[in-house]
Amino acid sequence: MRTVLKQFNDTVTVDVAKSKHAKGKGRPVPTGEAGLTLLEMIVVLVIIAIVAGLVTMNVVGRPDQARVTTTKTNLVTLSSALTTYRLDNGQYPSTTQGLKALVEKPTTPPLPTAWPDGGYVRIDPVDAWGNPYVYESTGSSFTLKSLGRDGKPGGEGLDADLDSRDR
């Protein structure tokens, strides 16, 4: 059995005048397939606008929800720092000392017996809306909360208080 190999020729010649794809040639476009009408284009644009509006509505509401999540996470972190403070010093910072006792070594009684260089947190704690946290301590227990978006006690939704005990 013999195999015959053909030589490859990479030159292609096309006579544009005879080509079916030349301008003015080819199959005629039926009337019903002439492309999109103005009405169809408007319908497509309206659908795109509706979808864009729905996406925007879902995205715009997210920053406040992100602030709630950030504040809840910070409450957990601050609670852990307060617990570490109590383990090191035998009691929580007083209400007067406040959360500032986690950043700077307190100078008012009760003075901490073991305060680490650099403190327990690096910056003054404020919630995601820039409001200070509400901290109260009896020495053996504490309450820590954020007053929410409005910075006022109570409220509903994004204005509701967030408490470190609610997890």
mmCIF file of C-alpha atoms in Angstrom:
data_model
loop_
_atom_site.group_PDB
_atom_site.id
_atom_site.type_symbol
_atom_site.label_atom_id
_atom_site.label_comp_id
_atom_site.label_asym_id
_atom_site.label_seq_id
_atom_site.Cartn_x
_atom_site.Cartn_y
_atom_site.Cartn_z
ATOM 1 C CA MET A 1 0.000 0.000 0.000
ATOM 2 C CA ARG A 2 1.366 3.349 -0.976
ATOM 3 C CA THR A 3 0.575 6.653 0.729
ATOM 4 C CA VAL A 4 0.617 9.691 -1.428
ATOM 5 C CA LEU A 5 1.298 12.999 0.294
ATOM 6 C CA LYS A 6 0.016 16.144 -1.249
ATOM 7 C CA GLN A 7 1.983 19.322 -1.076
ATOM 8 C CA PHE A 8 0.467 22.049 1.129
ATOM 9 C CA ASN A 9 -0.241 25.309 -0.606
ATOM 10 C CA ASP A 10 -0.853 28.259 1.752
ATOM 11 C CA THR A 11 -1.752 30.698 -0.992
ATOM 12 C CA VAL A 12 -5.439 31.389 -1.387
ATOM 13 C CA THR A 13 -6.811 33.394 -4.245
ATOM 14 C CA VAL A 14 -10.247 34.888 -4.108
ATOM 15 C CA ASP A 15 -11.980 36.679 -6.889
ATOM 16 C CA VAL A 16 -13.882 39.375 -5.025
ATOM 17 C CA ALA A 17 -16.126 40.058 -7.946
ATOM 18 C CA LYS A 18 -17.321 36.431 -7.949
ATOM 19 C CA SER A 19 -17.430 36.027 -4.157
ATOM 20 C CA LYS A 20 -20.882 35.582 -2.657
ATOM 21 C CA HIS A 21 -19.827 37.842 0.252
ATOM 22 C CA ALA A 22 -18.927 40.776 -1.955
ATOM 23 C CA LYS A 23 -20.891 43.969 -1.491
ATOM 24 C CA GLY A 24 -24.297 43.728 -3.059
ATOM 25 C CA LYS A 25 -24.079 39.948 -3.362
ATOM 26 C CA GLY A 26 -25.360 37.120 -1.230
ATOM 27 C CA ARG A 27 -28.831 36.186 -0.188
ATOM 28 C CA PRO A 28 -31.324 38.997 0.170
ATOM 29 C CA VAL A 29 -32.454 39.815 3.727
ATOM 30 C CA PRO A 30 -36.143 39.076 4.200
ATOM 31 C CA THR A 31 -38.265 41.965 5.451
ATOM 32 C CA GLY A 32 -38.890 40.332 8.857
ATOM 33 C CA GLU A 33 -35.136 39.930 9.495
ATOM 34 C CA ALA A 34 -34.007 43.479 8.776
ATOM 35 C CA GLY A 35 -32.505 43.955 12.295
ATOM 36 C CA LEU A 36 -33.836 45.621 15.437
ATOM 37 C CA THR A 37 -36.527 48.224 15.125
ATOM 38 C CA LEU A 38 -36.499 51.409 17.168
ATOM 39 C CA LEU A 39 -39.256 49.996 19.379
ATOM 40 C CA GLU A 40 -37.230 46.860 20.099
ATOM 41 C CA MET A 41 -34.172 48.983 20.975
ATOM 42 C CA ILE A 42 -36.263 51.055 23.396
ATOM 43 C CA VAL A 43 -37.627 47.895 25.043
ATOM 44 C CA VAL A 44 -34.082 46.552 25.491
ATOM 45 C CA LEU A 45 -32.922 49.869 26.994
ATOM 46 C CA VAL A 46 -35.877 49.921 29.412
ATOM 47 C CA ILE A 47 -35.074 46.369 30.545
ATOM 48 C CA ILE A 48 -31.419 47.310 31.088
ATOM 49 C CA ALA A 49 -32.478 50.408 33.063
ATOM 50 C CA ILE A 50 -34.784 48.328 35.288
ATOM 51 C CA VAL A 51 -32.053 45.770 35.997
ATOM 52 C CA ALA A 52 -29.537 48.561 36.711
ATOM 53 C CA GLY A 53 -32.026 50.180 39.086
ATOM 54 C CA LEU A 54 -32.573 46.938 40.993
ATOM 55 C CA VAL A 55 -28.836 46.342 41.296
ATOM 56 C CA THR A 56 -28.271 49.924 42.467
ATOM 57 C CA MET A 57 -30.985 49.630 45.117
ATOM 58 C CA ASN A 58 -29.351 46.490 46.498
ATOM 59 C CA VAL A 59 -25.862 48.006 46.505
ATOM 60 C CA VAL A 60 -26.769 51.410 47.960
ATOM 61 C CA GLY A 61 -28.230 49.893 51.144
ATOM 62 C CA ARG A 62 -25.111 47.855 51.876
ATOM 63 C CA PRO A 63 -22.817 50.507 53.444
ATOM 64 C CA ASP A 64 -25.054 50.838 56.505
ATOM 65 C CA GLN A 65 -25.299 47.049 56.838
ATOM 66 C CA ALA A 66 -21.499 46.898 56.598
ATOM 67 C CA ARG A 67 -21.277 49.447 59.426
ATOM 68 C CA VAL A 68 -23.530 47.264 61.581
ATOM 69 C CA THR A 69 -21.340 44.223 60.900
ATOM 70 C CA THR A 70 -18.145 46.201 61.587
ATOM 71 C CA THR A 71 -19.544 47.546 64.849
ATOM 72 C CA LYS A 72 -20.624 44.064 65.992
ATOM 73 C CA THR A 73 -17.148 42.727 65.207
ATOM 74 C CA ASN A 74 -15.540 45.622 67.081
ATOM 75 C CA LEU A 75 -17.770 44.952 70.099
ATOM 76 C CA VAL A 76 -16.475 41.369 70.202
ATOM 77 C CA THR A 77 -12.867 42.577 69.845
ATOM 78 C CA LEU A 78 -13.271 45.176 72.589
ATOM 79 C CA SER A 79 -14.943 42.621 74.858
ATOM 80 C CA SER A 80 -11.928 40.346 74.387
ATOM 81 C CA ALA A 81 -9.552 43.222 75.162
ATOM 82 C CA LEU A 82 -11.550 44.041 78.312
ATOM 83 C CA THR A 83 -11.415 40.391 79.392
ATOM 84 C CA THR A 84 -7.642 40.381 78.867
ATOM 85 C CA TYR A 85 -7.400 43.597 80.925
ATOM 86 C CA ARG A 86 -9.341 41.902 83.748
ATOM 87 C CA LEU A 87 -7.139 38.812 83.604
ATOM 88 C CA ASP A 88 -4.020 40.999 83.811
ATOM 89 C CA ASN A 89 -5.290 43.389 86.493
ATOM 90 C CA GLY A 90 -7.958 41.552 88.486
ATOM 91 C CA GLN A 91 -10.836 43.798 87.420
ATOM 92 C CA TYR A 92 -12.248 45.657 84.454
ATOM 93 C CA PRO A 93 -11.453 49.353 83.931
ATOM 94 C CA SER A 94 -13.807 51.588 85.896
ATOM 95 C CA THR A 95 -16.621 53.434 84.179
ATOM 96 C CA THR A 96 -14.664 56.668 84.753
ATOM 97 C CA GLN A 97 -11.542 55.227 83.114
ATOM 98 C CA GLY A 98 -13.664 53.942 80.257
ATOM 99 C CA LEU A 99 -12.345 52.324 77.118
ATOM 100 C CA LYS A 100 -9.489 54.841 77.120
ATOM 101 C CA ALA A 101 -7.898 52.459 79.661
ATOM 102 C CA LEU A 102 -7.381 49.989 76.793
ATOM 103 C CA VAL A 103 -5.372 52.582 74.819
ATOM 104 C CA GLU A 104 -3.468 54.504 77.521
ATOM 105 C CA LYS A 105 -2.398 53.385 80.995
ATOM 106 C CA PRO A 106 -4.925 54.784 83.489
ATOM 107 C CA THR A 107 -3.680 57.361 85.978
ATOM 108 C CA THR A 108 -6.781 57.301 88.199
ATOM 109 C CA PRO A 109 -7.647 54.468 90.603
ATOM 110 C CA PRO A 110 -7.934 51.604 90.313
ATOM 111 C CA LEU A 111 -4.500 51.592 88.709
ATOM 112 C CA PRO A 112 -3.612 48.537 86.627
ATOM 113 C CA THR A 113 -0.945 46.243 88.071
ATOM 114 C CA ALA A 114 0.139 44.822 84.729
ATOM 115 C CA TRP A 115 -0.322 47.082 81.735
ATOM 116 C CA PRO A 116 1.406 46.001 78.512
ATOM 117 C CA ASP A 117 3.516 48.349 76.387
ATOM 118 C CA GLY A 118 1.292 49.523 73.562
ATOM 119 C CA GLY A 119 -1.906 48.887 75.488
ATOM 120 C CA TYR A 120 -4.712 46.517 74.629
ATOM 121 C CA VAL A 121 -5.970 48.342 71.526
ATOM 122 C CA ARG A 122 -4.193 50.896 69.354
ATOM 123 C CA ILE A 123 -6.788 53.615 68.779
ATOM 124 C CA ASP A 124 -9.629 55.184 70.729
ATOM 125 C CA PRO A 125 -12.612 52.917 70.112
ATOM 126 C CA VAL A 126 -15.515 54.455 68.209
ATOM 127 C CA ASP A 127 -18.248 52.633 66.344
ATOM 128 C CA ALA A 128 -18.504 52.539 62.558
ATOM 129 C CA TRP A 129 -20.580 55.745 62.564
ATOM 130 C CA GLY A 130 -17.885 57.604 64.530
ATOM 131 C CA ASN A 131 -19.811 57.601 67.823
ATOM 132 C CA PRO A 132 -18.133 56.567 71.081
ATOM 133 C CA TYR A 133 -19.152 53.246 72.587
ATOM 134 C CA VAL A 134 -21.121 53.301 75.840
ATOM 135 C CA TYR A 135 -19.101 51.505 78.529
ATOM 136 C CA GLU A 136 -20.124 50.884 82.135
ATOM 137 C CA SER A 137 -18.340 48.714 84.667
ATOM 138 C CA THR A 138 -18.868 47.423 88.179
ATOM 139 C CA GLY A 139 -15.299 46.095 88.316
ATOM 140 C CA SER A 140 -16.403 42.476 88.070
ATOM 141 C CA SER A 141 -18.655 42.888 85.007
ATOM 142 C CA PHE A 142 -19.241 45.397 82.230
ATOM 143 C CA THR A 143 -21.734 46.486 79.612
ATOM 144 C CA LEU A 144 -20.541 47.698 76.233
ATOM 145 C CA LYS A 145 -22.807 48.975 73.486
ATOM 146 C CA SER A 146 -23.085 51.144 70.429
ATOM 147 C CA LEU A 147 -26.083 53.430 70.122
ATOM 148 C CA GLY A 148 -26.392 52.668 66.412
ATOM 149 C CA ARG A 149 -26.517 55.001 63.458
ATOM 150 C CA ASP A 150 -28.427 57.804 65.205
ATOM 151 C CA GLY A 151 -26.213 57.791 68.332
ATOM 152 C CA LYS A 152 -29.295 57.847 70.592
ATOM 153 C CA PRO A 153 -30.519 55.163 73.016
ATOM 154 C CA GLY A 154 -33.135 52.780 71.627
ATOM 155 C CA GLY A 155 -34.228 52.874 68.038
ATOM 156 C CA GLU A 156 -35.122 50.377 65.360
ATOM 157 C CA GLY A 157 -33.342 48.971 62.328
ATOM 158 C CA LEU A 158 -30.014 50.710 61.720
ATOM 159 C CA ASP A 159 -30.699 53.055 64.649
ATOM 160 C CA ALA A 160 -31.060 50.144 67.102
ATOM 161 C CA ASP A 161 -28.520 49.771 69.881
ATOM 162 C CA LEU A 162 -25.901 47.036 69.470
ATOM 163 C CA ASP A 163 -24.832 45.294 72.669
ATOM 164 C CA SER A 164 -21.692 43.210 73.221
ATOM 165 C CA ARG A 165 -23.815 40.547 74.907
ATOM 166 C CA ASP A 166 -25.915 40.048 71.728
ATOM 167 C CA ARG A 167 -23.970 37.697 69.481
#
